[in-house]
Short mmCIF file of C-alpha atoms in Angstrom, two decimals:
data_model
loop_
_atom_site.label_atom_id
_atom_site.label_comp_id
_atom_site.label_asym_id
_atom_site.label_seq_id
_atom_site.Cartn_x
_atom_site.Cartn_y
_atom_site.Cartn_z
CA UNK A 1 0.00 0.00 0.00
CA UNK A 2 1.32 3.23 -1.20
CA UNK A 3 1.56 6.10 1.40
CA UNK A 4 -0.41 8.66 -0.37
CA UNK A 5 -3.20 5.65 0.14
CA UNK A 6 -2.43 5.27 4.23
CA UNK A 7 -2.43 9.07 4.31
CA UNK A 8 -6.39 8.88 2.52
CA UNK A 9 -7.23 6.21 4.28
CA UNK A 10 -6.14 7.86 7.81
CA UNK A 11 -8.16 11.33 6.49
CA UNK A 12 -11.31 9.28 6.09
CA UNK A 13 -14.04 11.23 7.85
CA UNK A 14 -16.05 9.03 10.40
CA UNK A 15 -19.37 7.88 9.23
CA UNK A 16 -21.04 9.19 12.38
CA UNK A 17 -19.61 12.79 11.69
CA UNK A 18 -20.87 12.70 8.19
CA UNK A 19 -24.12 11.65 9.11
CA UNK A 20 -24.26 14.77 11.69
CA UNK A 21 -22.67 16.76 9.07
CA UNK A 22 -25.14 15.68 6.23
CA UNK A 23 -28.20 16.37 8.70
CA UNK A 24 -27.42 19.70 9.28
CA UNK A 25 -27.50 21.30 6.23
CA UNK A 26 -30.59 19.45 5.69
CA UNK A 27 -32.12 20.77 8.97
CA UNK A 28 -33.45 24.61 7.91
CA UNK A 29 -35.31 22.84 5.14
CA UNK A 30 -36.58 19.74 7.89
CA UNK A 31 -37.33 22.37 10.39
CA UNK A 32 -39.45 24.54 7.94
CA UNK A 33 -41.41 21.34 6.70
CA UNK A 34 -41.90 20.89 10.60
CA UNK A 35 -43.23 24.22 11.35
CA UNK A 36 -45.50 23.98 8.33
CA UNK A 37 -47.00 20.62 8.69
CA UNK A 38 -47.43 21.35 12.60
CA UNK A 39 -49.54 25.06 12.14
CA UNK A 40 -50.90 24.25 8.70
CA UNK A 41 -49.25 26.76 6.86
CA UNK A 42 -47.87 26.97 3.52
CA UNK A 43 -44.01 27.03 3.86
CA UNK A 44 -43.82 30.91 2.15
CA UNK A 45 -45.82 32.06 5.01
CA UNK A 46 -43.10 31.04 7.83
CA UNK A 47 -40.68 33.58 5.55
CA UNK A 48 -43.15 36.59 5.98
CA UNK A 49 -42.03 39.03 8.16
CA UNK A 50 -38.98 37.74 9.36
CA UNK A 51 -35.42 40.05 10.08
CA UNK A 52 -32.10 39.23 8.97
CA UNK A 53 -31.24 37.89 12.56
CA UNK A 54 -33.85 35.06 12.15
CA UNK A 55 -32.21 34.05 8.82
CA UNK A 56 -29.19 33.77 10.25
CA UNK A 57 -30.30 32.02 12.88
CA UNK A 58 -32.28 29.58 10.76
CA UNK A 59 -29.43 28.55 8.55
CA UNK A 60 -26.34 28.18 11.28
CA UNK A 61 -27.18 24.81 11.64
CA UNK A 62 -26.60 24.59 7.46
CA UNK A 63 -23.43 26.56 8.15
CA UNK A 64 -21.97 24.62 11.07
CA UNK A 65 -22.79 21.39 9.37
CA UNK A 66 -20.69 22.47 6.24
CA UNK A 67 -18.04 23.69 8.62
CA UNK A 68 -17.69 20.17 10.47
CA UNK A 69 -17.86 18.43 7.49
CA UNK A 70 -15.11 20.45 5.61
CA UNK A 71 -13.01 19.95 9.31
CA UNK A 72 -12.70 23.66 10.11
CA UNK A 73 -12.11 25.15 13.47
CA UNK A 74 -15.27 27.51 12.85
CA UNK A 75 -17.07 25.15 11.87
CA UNK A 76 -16.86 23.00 15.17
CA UNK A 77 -16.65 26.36 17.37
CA UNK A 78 -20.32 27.37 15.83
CA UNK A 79 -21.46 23.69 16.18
CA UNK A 80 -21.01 23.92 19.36
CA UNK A 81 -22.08 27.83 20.20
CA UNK A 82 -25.22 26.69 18.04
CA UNK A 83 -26.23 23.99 20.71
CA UNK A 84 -25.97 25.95 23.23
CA UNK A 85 -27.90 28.72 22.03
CA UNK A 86 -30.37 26.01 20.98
CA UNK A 87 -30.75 24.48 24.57
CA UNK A 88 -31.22 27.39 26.37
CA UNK A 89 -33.80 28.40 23.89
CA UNK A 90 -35.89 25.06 23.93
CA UNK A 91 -35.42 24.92 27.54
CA UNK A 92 -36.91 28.53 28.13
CA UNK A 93 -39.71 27.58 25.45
CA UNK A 94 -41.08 24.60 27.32
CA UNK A 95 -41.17 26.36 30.77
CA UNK A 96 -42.93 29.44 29.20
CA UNK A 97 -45.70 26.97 26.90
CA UNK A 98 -45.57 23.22 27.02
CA UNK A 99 -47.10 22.38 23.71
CA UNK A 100 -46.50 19.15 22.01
CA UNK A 101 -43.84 20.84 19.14
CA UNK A 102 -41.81 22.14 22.41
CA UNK A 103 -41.66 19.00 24.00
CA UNK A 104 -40.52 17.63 20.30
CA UNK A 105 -37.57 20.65 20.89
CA UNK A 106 -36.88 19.40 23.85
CA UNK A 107 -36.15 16.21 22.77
CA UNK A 108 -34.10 17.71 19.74
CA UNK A 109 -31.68 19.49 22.62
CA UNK A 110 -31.17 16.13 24.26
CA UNK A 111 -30.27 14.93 21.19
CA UNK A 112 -28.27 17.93 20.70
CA UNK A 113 -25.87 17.11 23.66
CA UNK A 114 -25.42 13.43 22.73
CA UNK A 115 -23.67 15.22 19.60
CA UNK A 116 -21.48 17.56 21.52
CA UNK A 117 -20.65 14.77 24.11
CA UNK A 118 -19.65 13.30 20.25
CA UNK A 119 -18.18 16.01 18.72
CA UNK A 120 -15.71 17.24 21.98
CA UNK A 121 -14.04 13.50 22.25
CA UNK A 122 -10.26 13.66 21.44
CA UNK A 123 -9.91 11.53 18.65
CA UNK A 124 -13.33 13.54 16.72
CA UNK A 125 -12.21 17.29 17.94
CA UNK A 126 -8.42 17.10 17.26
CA UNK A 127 -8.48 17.17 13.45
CA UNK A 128 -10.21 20.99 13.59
CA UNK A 129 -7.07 22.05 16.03
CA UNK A 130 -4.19 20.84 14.79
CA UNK A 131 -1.58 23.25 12.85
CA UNK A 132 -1.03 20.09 9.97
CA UNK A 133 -3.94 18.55 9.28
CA UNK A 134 -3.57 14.28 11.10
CA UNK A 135 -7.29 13.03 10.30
CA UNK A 136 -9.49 10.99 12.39
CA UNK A 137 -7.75 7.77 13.40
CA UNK A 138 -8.69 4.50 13.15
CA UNK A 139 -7.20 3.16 15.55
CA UNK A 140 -7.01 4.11 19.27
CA UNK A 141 -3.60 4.79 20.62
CA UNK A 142 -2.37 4.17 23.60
CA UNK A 143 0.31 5.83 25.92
CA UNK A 144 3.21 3.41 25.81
CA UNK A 145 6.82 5.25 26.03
CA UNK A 146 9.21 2.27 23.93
CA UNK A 147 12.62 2.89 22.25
CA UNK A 148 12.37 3.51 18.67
CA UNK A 149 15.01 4.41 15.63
CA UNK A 150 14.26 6.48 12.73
CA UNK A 151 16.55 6.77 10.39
CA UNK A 152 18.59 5.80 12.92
CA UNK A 153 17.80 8.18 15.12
CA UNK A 154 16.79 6.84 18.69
CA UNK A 155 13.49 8.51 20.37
CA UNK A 156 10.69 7.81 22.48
CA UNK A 157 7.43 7.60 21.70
CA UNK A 158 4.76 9.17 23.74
CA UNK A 159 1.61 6.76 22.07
CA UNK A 160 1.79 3.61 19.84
CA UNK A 161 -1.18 2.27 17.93
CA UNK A 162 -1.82 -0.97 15.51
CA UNK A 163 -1.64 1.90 12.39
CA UNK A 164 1.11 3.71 13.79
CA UNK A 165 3.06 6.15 17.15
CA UNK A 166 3.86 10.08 17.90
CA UNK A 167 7.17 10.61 19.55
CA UNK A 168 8.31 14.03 21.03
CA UNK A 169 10.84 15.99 18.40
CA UNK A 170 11.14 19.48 18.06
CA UNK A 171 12.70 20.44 14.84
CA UNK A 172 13.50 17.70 13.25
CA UNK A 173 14.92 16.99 9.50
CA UNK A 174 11.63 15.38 8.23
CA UNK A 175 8.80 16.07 6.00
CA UNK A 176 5.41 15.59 5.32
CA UNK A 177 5.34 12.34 3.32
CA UNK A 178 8.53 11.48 3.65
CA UNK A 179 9.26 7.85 3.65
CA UNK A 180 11.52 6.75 6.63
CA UNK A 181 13.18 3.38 8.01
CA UNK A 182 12.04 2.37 11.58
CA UNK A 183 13.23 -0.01 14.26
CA UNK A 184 11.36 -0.84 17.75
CA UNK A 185 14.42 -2.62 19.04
CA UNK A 186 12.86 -3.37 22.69
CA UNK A 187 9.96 -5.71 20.66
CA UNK A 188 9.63 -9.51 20.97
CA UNK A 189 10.15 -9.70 16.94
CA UNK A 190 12.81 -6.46 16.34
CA UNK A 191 12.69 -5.70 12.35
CA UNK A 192 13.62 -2.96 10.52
CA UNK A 193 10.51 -1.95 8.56
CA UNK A 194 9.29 1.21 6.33
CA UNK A 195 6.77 4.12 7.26
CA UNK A 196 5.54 7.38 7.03
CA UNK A 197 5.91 10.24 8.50
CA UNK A 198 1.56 11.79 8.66
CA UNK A 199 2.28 14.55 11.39
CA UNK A 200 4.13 17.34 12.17
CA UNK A 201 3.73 19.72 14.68
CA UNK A 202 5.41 21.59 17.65
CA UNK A 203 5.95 19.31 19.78
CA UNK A 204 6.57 15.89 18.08
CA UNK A 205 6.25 14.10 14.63
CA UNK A 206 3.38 11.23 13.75
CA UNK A 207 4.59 8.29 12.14
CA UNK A 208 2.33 5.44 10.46
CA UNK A 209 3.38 2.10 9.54
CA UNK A 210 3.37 0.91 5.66
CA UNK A 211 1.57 -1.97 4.80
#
């Protein structure tokens, strides 16, 4: 397997985020299908009357979703600032009037914090905050400090996963890309093998293994 295919494969966006992606830009449209089926209105008459603030307000989630989905920092910063909003809103709804379509709200904001509980995990949030872009991993890494050699330089790494490990290394001689020889020489089975290197940041460099 080439590395420009582990590097894809590594970037592929989680099918639960795409799903929560996809569903927000579809929710203005779902929402005013809602409103209109509940009060038995034609859909033009929600528009009538309404202020630039509500607009905006009515297509954030469309925004946020396309922000998420695109893994920007904005995006996941107005995800979140979104749900908030929206649960203190539903909240203050269903004390002021408890009508069936505000108990349905409710419901939505409960749903709403499953997401963020979702969204705010490590291994979902990092991708929008890292200075070089390291994609969603596949595989959960764990914090095990072994010897390693690349290019025959000896570090330590900080986490080591089936896919691949981070070690601490400011400044070093290595590219994106780059192809480089490893060696774990403290494993039961010590070979010399070829990765990757998928990270690079200020505190450390991300390696993956080939094949």
């Amino acid at each position: 397997m080439s590395l420009h295919k582990e590097r894809r494969k590594r970037f592929k966006r989680p099918t639960k985020l795409t799903l929560i992606s996809c569903f927000l830009l579809a929710e203005p449209l779902l929402q005013t299908i809602a409103v209109s089926l509940y009060k038995n209105i034609p859909v033009s008459a929600i528009f009538q009357n309404r202020n630039p603030i509500w607009f905006l307000f009515w297509l954030l989630p469309a925004i946020s979703g396309y922000g998420l989905l695109k893994v920007k920092k904005w995006g996941w910063y107005l995800f979140v600032s979104y749900s908030i909003l929206l649960t203190g809103f539903n909240i203050y709804a269903l004390t002021v009037q408890q009508t069936t379509y505000n108990y349905i709200a409710f419901a939505e904001t409960i749903l709403s914090f499953l997401v963020i509980f979702y969204i705010v995990r490590e291994d979902i949030s990092a991708p929008y905050f890292k200075m070089y872009p390291r994609g969603f991993r596949g595989e959960k890494r764990k914090p095990v400090q072994s010897k390693v050699e690349i290019n025959g330089i000896t570090k330590i790494t900080r986490d080591r996963s089936k896919s691949g490990f981070y070690v601490d290394w400011q400044e070093p001689e290595l590219e994106l890309n780059q192809e480089v020889e490893i060696f774990f020489p403290d494993d039961k089975k010590p070979e010399k093998r070829k990765a990757g290197v998928v990270r690079i940041d200020k505190t450390g460099v991300g390696i993956a293994f080939r094949n």
